[in-house]
PDB file of C-alpha atoms and ligand atoms in Angstrom:
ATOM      1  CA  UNK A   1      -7.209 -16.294 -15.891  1.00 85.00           C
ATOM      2  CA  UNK A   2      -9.533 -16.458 -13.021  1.00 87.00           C
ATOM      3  CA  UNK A   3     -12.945 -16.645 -13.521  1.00 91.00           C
ATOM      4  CA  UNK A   4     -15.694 -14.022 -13.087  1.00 94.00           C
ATOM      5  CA  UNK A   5     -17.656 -16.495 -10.555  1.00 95.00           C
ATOM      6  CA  UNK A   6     -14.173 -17.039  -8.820  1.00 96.00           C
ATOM      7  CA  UNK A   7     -13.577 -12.757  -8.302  1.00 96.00           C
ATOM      8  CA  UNK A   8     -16.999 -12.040  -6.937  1.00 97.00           C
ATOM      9  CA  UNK A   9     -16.729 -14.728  -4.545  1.00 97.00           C
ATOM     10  CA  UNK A  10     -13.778 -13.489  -3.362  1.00 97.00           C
ATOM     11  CA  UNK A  11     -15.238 -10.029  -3.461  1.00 97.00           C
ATOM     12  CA  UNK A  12     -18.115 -10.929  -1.451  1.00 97.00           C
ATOM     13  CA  UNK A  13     -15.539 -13.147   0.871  1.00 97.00           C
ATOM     14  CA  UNK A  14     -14.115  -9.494   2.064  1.00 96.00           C
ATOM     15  CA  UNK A  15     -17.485  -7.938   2.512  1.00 97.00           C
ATOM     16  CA  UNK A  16     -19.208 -10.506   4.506  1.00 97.00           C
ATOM     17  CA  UNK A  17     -15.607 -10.857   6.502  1.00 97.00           C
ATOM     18  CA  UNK A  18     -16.050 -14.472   5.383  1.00 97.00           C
ATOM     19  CA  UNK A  19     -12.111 -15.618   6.220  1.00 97.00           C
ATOM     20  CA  UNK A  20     -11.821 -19.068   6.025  1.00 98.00           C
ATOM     21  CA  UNK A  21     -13.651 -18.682   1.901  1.00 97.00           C
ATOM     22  CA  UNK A  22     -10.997 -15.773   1.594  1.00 97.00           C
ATOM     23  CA  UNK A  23      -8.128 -18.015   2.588  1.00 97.00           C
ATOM     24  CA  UNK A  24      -9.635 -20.987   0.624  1.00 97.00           C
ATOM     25  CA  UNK A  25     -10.063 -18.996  -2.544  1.00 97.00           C
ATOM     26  CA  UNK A  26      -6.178 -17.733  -2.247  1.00 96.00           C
ATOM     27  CA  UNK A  27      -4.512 -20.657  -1.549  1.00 96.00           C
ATOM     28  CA  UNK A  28      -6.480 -22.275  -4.511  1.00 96.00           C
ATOM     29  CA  UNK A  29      -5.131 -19.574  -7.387  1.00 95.00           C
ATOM     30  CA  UNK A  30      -1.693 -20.524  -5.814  1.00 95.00           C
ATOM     31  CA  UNK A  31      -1.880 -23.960  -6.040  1.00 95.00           C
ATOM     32  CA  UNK A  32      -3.504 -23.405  -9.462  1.00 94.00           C
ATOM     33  CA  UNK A  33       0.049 -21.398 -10.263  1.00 92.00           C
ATOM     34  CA  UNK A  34      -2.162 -18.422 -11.008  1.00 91.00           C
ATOM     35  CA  UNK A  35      -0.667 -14.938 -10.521  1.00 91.00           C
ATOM     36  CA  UNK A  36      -2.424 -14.023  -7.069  1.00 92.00           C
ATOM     37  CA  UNK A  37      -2.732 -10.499  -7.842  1.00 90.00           C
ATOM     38  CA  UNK A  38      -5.435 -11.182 -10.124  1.00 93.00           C
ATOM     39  CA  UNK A  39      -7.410 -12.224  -7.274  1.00 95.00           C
ATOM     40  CA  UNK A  40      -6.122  -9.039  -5.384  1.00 93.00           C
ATOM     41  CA  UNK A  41      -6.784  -6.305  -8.214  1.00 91.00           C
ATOM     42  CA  UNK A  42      -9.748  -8.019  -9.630  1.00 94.00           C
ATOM     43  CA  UNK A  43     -11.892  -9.507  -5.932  1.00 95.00           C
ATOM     44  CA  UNK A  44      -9.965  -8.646  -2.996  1.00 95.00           C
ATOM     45  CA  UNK A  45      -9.194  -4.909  -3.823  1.00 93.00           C
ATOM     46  CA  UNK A  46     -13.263  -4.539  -5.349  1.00 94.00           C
ATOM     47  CA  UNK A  47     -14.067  -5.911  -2.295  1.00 95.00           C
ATOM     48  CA  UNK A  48     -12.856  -3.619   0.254  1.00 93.00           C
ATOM     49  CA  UNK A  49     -13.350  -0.751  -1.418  1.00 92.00           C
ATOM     50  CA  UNK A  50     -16.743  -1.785  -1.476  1.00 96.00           C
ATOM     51  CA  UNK A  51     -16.709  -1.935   2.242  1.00 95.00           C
ATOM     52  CA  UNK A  52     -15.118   1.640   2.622  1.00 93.00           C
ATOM     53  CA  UNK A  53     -18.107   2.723   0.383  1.00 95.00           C
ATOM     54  CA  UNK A  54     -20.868   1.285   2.618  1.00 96.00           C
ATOM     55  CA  UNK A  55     -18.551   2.214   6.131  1.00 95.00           C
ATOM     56  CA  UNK A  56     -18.313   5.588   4.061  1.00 94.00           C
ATOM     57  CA  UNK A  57     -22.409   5.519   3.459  1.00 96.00           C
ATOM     58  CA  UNK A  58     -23.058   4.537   7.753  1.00 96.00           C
ATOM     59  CA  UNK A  59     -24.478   1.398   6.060  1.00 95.00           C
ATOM     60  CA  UNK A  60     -21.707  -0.485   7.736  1.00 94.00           C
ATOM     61  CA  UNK A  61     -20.357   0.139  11.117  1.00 94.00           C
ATOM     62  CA  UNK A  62     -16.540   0.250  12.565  1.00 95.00           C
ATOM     63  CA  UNK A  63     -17.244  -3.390  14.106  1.00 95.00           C
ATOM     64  CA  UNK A  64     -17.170  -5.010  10.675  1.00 95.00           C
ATOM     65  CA  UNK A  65     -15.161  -2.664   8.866  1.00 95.00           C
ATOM     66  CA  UNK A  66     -12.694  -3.768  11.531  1.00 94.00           C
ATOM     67  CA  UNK A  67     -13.186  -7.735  10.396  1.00 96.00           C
ATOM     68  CA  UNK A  68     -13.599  -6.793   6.411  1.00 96.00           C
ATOM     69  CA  UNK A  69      -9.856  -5.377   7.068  1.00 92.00           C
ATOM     70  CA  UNK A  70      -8.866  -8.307   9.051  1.00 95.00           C
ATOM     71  CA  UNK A  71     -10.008 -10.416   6.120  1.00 95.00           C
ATOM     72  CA  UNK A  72      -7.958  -8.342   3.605  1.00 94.00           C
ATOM     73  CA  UNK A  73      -5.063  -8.131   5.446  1.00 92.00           C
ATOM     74  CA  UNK A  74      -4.728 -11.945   6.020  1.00 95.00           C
ATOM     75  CA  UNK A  75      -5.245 -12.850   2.088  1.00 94.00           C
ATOM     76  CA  UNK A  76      -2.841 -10.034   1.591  1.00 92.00           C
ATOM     77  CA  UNK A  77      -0.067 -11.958   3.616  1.00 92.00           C
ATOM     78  CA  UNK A  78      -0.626 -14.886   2.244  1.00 94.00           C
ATOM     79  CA  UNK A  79      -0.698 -13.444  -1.219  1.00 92.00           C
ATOM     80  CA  UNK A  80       2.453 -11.299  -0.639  1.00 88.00           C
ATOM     81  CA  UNK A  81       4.270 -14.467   0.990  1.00 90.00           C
ATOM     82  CA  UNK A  82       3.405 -16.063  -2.123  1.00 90.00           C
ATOM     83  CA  UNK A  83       5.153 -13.181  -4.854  1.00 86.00           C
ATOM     84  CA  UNK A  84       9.281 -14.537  -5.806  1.00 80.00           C
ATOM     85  CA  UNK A  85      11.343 -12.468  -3.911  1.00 74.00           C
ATOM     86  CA  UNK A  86      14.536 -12.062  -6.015  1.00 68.00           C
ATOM     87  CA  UNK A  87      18.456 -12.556  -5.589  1.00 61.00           C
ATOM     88  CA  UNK A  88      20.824  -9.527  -5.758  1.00 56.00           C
ATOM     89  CA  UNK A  89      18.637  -6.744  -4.946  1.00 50.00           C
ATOM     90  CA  UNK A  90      20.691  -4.302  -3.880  1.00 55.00           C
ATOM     91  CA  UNK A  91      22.164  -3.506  -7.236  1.00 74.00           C
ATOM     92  CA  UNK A  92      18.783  -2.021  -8.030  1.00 85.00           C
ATOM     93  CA  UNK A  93      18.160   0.337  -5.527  1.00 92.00           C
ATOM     94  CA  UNK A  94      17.058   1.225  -2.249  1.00 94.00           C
ATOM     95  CA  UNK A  95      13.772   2.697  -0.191  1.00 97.00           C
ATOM     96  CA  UNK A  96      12.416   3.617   2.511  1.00 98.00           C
ATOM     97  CA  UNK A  97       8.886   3.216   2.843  1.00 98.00           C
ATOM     98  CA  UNK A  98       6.393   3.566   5.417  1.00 98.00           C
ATOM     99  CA  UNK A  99       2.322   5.301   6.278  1.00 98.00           C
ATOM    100  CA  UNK A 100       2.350   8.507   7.457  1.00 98.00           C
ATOM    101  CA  UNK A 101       2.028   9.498  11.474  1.00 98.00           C
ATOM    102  CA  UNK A 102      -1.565   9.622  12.790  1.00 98.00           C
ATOM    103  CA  UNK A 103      -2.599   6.901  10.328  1.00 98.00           C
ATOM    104  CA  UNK A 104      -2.925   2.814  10.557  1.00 98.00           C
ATOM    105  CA  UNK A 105      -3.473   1.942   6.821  1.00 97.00           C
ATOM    106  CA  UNK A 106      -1.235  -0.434   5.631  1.00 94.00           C
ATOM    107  CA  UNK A 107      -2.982  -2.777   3.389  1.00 92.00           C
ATOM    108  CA  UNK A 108      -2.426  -1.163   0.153  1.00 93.00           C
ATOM    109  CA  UNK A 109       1.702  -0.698   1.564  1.00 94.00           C
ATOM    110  CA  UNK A 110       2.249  -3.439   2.138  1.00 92.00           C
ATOM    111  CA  UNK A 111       1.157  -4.672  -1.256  1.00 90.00           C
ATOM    112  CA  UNK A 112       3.219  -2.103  -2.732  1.00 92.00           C
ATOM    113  CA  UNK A 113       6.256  -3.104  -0.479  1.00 91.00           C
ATOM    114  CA  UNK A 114       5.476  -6.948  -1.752  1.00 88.00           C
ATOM    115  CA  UNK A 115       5.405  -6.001  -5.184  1.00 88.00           C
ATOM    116  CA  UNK A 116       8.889  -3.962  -4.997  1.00 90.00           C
ATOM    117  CA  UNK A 117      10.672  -6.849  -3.655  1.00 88.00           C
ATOM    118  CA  UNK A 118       9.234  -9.182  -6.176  1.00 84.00           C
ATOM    119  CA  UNK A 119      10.747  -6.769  -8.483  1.00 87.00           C
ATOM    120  CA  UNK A 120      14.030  -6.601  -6.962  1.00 87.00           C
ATOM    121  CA  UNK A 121      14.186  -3.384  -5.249  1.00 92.00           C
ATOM    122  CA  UNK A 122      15.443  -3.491  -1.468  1.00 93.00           C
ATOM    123  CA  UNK A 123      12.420  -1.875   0.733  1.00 94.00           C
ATOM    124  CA  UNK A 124      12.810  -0.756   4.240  1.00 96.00           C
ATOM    125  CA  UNK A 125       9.037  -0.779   5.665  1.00 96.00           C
ATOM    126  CA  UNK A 126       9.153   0.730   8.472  1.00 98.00           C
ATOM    127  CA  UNK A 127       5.389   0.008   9.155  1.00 97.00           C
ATOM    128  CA  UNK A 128       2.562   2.400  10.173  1.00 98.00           C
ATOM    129  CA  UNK A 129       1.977   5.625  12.132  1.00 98.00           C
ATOM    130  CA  UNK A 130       5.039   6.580  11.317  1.00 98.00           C
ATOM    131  CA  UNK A 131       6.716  10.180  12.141  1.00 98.00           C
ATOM    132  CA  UNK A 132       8.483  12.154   9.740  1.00 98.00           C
ATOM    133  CA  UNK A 133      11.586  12.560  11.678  1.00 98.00           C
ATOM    134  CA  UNK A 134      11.884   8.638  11.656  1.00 98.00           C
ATOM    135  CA  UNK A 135      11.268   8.064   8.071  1.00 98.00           C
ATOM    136  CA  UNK A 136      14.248  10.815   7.167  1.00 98.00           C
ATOM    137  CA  UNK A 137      16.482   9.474  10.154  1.00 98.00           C
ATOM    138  CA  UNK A 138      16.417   5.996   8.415  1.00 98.00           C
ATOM    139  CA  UNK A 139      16.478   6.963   5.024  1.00 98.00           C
ATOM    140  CA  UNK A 140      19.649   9.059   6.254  1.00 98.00           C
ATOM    141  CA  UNK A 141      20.474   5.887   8.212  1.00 97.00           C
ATOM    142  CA  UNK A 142      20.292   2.993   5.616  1.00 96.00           C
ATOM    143  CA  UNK A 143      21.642   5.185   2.171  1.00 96.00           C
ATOM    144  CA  UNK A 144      18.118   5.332   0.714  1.00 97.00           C
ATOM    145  CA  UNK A 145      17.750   6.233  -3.154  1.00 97.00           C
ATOM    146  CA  UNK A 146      13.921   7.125  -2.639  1.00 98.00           C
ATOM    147  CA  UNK A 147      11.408   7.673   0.091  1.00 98.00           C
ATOM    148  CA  UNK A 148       8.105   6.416  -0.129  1.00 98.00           C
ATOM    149  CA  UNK A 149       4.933   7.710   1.644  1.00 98.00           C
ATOM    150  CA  UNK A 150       1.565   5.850   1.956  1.00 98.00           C
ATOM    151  CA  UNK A 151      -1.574   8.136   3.489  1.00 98.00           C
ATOM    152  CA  UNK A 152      -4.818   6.914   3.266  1.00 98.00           C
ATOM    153  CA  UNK A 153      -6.745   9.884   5.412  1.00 98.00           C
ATOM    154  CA  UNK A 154      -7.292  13.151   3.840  1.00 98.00           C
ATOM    155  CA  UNK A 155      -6.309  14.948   7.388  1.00 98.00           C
ATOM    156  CA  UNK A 156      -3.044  12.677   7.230  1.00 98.00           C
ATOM    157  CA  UNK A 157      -2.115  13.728   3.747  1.00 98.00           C
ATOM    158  CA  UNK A 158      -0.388  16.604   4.675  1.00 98.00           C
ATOM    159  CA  UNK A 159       2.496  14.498   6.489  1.00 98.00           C
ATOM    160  CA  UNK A 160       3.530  14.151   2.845  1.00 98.00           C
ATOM    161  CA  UNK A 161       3.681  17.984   2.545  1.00 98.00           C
ATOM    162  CA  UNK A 162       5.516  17.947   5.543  1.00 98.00           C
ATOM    163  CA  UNK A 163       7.705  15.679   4.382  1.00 98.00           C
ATOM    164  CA  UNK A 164       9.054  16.914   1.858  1.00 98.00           C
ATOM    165  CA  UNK A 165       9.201  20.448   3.657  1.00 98.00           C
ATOM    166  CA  UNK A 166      11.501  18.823   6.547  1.00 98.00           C
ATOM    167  CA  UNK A 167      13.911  17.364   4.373  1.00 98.00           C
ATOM    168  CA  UNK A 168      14.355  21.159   2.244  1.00 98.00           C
ATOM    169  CA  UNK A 169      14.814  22.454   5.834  1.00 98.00           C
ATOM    170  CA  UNK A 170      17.696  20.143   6.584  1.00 97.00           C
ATOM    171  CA  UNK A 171      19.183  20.494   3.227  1.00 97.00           C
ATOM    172  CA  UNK A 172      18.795  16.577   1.900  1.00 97.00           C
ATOM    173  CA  UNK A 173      16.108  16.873  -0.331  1.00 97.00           C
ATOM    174  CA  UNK A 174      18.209  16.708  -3.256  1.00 96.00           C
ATOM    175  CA  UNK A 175      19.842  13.351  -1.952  1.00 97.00           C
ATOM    176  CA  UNK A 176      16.417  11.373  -1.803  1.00 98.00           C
ATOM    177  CA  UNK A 177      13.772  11.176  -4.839  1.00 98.00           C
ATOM    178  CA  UNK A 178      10.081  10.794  -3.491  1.00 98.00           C
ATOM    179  CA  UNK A 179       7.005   9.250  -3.910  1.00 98.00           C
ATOM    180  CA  UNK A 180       3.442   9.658  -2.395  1.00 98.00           C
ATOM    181  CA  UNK A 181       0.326   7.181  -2.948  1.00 98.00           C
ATOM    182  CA  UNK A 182      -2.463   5.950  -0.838  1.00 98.00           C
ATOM    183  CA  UNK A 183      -6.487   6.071  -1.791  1.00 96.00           C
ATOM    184  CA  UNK A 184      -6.586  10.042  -1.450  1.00 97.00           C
ATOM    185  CA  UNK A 185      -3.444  10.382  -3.020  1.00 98.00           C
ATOM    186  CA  UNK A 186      -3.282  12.504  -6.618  1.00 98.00           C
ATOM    187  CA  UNK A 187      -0.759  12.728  -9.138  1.00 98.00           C
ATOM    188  CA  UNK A 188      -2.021  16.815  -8.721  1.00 98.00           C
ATOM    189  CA  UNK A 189      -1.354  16.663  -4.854  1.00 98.00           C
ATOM    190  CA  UNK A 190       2.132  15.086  -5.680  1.00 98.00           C
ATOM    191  CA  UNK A 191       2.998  17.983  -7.677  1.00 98.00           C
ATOM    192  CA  UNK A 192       2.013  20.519  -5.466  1.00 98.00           C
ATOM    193  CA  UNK A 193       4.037  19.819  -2.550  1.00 98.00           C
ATOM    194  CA  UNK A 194       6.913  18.507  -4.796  1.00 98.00           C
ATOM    195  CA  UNK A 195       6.990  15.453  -4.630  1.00 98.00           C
ATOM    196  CA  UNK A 196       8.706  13.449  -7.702  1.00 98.00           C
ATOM    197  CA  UNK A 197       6.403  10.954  -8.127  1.00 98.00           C
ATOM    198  CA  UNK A 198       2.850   9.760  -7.376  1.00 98.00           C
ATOM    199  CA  UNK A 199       1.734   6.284  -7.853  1.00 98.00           C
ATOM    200  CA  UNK A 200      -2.210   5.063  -8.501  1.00 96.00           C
ATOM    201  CA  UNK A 201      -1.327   1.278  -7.229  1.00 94.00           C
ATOM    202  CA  UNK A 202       1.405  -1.202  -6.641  1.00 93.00           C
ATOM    203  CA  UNK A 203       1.962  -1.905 -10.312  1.00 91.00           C
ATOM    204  CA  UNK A 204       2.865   1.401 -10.641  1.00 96.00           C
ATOM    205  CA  UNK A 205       4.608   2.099  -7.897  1.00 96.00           C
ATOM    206  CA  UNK A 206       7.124  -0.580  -9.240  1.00 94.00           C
ATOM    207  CA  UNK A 207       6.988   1.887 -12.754  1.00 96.00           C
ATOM    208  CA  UNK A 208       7.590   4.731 -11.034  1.00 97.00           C
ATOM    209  CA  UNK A 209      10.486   3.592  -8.984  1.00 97.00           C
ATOM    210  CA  UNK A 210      11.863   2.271 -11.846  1.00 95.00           C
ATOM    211  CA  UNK A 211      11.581   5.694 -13.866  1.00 96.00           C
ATOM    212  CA  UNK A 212      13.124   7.527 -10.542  1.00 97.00           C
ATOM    213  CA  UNK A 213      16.313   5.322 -10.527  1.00 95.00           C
ATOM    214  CA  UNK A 214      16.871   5.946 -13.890  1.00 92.00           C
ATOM    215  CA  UNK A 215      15.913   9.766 -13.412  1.00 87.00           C
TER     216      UNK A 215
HETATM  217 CO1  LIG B   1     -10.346   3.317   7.314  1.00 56.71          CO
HETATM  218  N1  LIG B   1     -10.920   4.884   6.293  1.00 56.71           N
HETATM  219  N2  LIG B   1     -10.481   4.330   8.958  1.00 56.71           N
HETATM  220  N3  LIG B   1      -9.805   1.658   8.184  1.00 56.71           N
HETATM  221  N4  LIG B   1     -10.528   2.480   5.674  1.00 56.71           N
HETATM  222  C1  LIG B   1     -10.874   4.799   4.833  1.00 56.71           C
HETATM  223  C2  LIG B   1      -9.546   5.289   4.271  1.00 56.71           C
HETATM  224  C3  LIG B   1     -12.128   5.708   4.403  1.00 56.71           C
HETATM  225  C4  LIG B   1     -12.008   6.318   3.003  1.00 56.71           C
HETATM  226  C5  LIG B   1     -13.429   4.880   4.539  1.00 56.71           C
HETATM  227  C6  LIG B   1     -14.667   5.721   4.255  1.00 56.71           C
HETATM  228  O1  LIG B   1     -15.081   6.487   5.104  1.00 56.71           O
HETATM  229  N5  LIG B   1     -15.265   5.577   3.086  1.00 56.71           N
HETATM  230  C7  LIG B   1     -12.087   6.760   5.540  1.00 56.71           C
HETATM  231  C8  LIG B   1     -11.220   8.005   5.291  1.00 56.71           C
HETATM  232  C9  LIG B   1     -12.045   9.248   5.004  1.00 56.71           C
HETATM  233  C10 LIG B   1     -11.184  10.438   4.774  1.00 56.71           C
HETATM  234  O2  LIG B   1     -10.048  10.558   5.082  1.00 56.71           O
HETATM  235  N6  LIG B   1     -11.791  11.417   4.169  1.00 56.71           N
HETATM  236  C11 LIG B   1     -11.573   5.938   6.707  1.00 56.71           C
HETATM  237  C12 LIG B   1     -11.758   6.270   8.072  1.00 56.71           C
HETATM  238  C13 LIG B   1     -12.649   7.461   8.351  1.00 56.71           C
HETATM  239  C14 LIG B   1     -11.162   5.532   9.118  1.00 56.71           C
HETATM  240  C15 LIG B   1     -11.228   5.830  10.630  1.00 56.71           C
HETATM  241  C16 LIG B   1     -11.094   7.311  11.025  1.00 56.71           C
HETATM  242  C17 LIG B   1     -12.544   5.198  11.141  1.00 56.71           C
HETATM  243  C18 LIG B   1     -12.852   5.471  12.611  1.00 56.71           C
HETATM  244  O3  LIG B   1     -12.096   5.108  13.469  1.00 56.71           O
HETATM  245  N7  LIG B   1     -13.965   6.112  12.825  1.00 56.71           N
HETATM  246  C19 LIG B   1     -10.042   4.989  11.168  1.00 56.71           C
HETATM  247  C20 LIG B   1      -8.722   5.794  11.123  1.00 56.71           C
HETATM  248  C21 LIG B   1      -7.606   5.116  11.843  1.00 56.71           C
HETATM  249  C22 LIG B   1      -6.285   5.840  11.602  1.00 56.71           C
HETATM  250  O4  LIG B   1      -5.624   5.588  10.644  1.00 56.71           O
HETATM  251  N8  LIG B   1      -5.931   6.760  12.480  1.00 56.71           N
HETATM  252  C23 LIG B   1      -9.989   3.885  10.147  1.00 56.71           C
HETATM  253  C24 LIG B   1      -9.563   2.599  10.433  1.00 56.71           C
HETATM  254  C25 LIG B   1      -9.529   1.559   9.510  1.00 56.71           C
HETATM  255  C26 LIG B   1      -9.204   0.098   9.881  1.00 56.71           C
HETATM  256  C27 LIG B   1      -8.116   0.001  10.949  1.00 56.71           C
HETATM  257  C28 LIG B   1     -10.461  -0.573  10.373  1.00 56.71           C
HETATM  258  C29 LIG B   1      -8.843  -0.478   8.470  1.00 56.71           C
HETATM  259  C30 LIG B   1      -7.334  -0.431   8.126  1.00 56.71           C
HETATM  260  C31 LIG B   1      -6.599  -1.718   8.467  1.00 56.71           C
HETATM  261  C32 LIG B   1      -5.203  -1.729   7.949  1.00 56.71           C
HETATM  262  O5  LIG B   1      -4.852  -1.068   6.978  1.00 56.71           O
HETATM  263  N9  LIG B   1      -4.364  -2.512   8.597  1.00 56.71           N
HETATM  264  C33 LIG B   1      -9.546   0.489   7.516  1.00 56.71           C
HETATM  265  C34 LIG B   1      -9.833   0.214   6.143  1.00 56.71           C
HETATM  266  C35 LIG B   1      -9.609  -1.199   5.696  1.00 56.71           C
HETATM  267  C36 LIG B   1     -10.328   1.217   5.268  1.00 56.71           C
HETATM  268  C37 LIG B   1     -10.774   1.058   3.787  1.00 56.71           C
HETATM  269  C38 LIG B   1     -12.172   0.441   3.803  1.00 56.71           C
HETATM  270  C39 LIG B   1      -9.896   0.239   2.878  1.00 56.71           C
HETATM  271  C40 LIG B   1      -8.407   0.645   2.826  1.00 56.71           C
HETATM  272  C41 LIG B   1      -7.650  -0.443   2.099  1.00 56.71           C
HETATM  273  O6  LIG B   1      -7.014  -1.284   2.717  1.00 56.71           O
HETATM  274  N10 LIG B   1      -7.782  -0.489   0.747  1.00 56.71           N
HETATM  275  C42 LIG B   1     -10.780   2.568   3.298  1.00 56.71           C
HETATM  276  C43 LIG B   1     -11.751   2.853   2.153  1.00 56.71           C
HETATM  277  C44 LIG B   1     -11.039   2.918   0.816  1.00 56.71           C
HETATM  278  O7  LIG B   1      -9.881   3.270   0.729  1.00 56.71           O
HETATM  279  N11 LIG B   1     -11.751   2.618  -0.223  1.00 56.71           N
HETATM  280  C45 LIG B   1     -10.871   3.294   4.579  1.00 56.71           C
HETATM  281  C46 LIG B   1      -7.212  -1.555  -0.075  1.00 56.71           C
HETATM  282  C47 LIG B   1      -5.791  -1.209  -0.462  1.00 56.71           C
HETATM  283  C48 LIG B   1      -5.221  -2.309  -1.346  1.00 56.71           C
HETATM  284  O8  LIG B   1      -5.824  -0.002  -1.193  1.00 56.71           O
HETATM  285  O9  LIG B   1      -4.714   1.323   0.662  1.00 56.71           O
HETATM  286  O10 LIG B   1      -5.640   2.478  -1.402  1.00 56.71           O
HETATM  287  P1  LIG B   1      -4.990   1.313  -0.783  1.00 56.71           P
HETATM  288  O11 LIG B   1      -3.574   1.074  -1.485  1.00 56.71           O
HETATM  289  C49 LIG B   1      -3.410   0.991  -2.894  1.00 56.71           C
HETATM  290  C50 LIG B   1      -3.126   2.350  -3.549  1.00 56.71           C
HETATM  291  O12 LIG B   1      -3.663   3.457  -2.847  1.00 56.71           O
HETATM  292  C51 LIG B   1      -1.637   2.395  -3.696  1.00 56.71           C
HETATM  293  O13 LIG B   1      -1.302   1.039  -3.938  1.00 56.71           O
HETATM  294  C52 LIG B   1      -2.124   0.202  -3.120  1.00 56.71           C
HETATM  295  C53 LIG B   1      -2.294  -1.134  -3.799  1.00 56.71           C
HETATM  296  O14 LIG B   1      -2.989  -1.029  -5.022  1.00 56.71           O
HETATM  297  N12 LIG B   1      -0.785   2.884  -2.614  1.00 56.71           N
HETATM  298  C54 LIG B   1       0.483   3.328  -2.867  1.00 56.71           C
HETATM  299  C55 LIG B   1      -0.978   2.918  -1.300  1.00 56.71           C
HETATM  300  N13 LIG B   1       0.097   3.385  -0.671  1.00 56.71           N
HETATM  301  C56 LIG B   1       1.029   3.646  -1.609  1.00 56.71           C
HETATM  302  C57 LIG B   1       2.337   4.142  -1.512  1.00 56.71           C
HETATM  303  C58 LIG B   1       3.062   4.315  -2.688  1.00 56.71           C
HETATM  304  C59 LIG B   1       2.492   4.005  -3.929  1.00 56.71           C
HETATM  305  C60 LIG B   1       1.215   3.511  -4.043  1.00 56.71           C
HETATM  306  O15 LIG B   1       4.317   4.773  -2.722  1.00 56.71           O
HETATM  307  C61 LIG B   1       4.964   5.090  -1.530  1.00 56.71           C
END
């Protein structure tokens, strides 16, 4: 268990883009043999959404909401660097996963993507920005069970509807089960442009790719 005093500073670490107290705080829960994603869930995540609320407010300005992310995304590699990556993952299945075209989010993926292979699954990121065409070509490409989507703009949410429209068009969305998440992300939007599965965060994104498989 980390405590309280312990998550706020590392909350406060992401919103005064403090780095080197970020990086100090993580490497200490690892040496510690804590689970880092306590420090994620309960400082780091609090943290920048924190930041998106005051960037969200004009109470904080591109400029730091630039370094705030800069801050998350280091701890973030350190922390997924730091997860067990497992033997023999193949045998459990197979995705593709990447953030939609038009947006550069990929904090929250890449936890996700962490979090799979911790778990075993075999996860093809293929990053950020990504078009449509490109996420189907390499699902198509690499025998993918499932096809993730991350979108973290409400205007770039509808590359998930598209999605899922392009592969009916071609005829393979029976071979590929799929899931949508990212902040503006709803289980309700997931059902409306078919998707099979939503997921809030990466814990259950490893749930819900689990309950696909099996599906
Ligand atoms: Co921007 N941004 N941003 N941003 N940014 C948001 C999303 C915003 C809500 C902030 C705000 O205004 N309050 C707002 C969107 C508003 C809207 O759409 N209505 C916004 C904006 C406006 C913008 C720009 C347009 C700003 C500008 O340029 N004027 C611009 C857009 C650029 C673009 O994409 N084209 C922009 C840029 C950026 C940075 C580059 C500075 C940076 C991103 C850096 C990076 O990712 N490498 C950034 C950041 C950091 C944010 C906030 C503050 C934080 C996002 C984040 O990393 N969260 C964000 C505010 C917010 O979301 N509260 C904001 C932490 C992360 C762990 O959570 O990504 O939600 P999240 O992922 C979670 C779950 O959602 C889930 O699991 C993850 C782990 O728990 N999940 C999945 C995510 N993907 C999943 C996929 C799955 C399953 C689960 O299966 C496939």
């Amino acid at each position: 268990m980390i405590g309280k005093e312990t998550l706020e500073e590392a909350k406060q670490a992401i919103i005064n883009y403090d780095k080197e107290k970020a990086v100090q705080l993580t490497e200490k829960v690892i040496s510690d043999g804590v689970d880092p994603l306590e420090i994620m869930n309960n400082g780091f995540i609090p943290g920048i959404n924190e930041v998106g609320d005051l960037f969200g407010r004009g109470v904080l300005f591109l400029p730091e909401l630039v370094q705030c992310a800069d801050v998350m995304k280091t701890v973030t590699d350190i922390i997924n660097n730091a997860l067990p990556s497992q033997e023999n993952a193949e045998e459990k299945g197979s995705m593709v996963i990447a953030t939609v075209k038009g947006d550069v989010h990929d904090i929250g993926k890449c936890i996700v993507v962490a979090l799979l292979q911790a778990n075993g699954y075999t996860v093809y990121d293929l990053g950020r920005d990504v078009d449509t065409d490109r996420i189907i070509e390499e699902a198509v490409k690499v025998e993918a069970d499932i096809i993730g989507t991350s979108a973290l703009l409400t205007t770039t949410m509808t590359r998930q509807k598209e999605l899922e429209e392009a592969l009916k068009s071609i005829g393979l969305r029976d071979k590929f089960k799929t899931i949508v998440g990212g902040a503006p992300v709803t289980g309700r939007w997931a059902a409306k442009i078919g998707a099979d599965a939503y997921a809030e965060d990466a814990q259950d994104a490893v749930l819900k790719v689990k309950e696909l498989l099996a599906s």
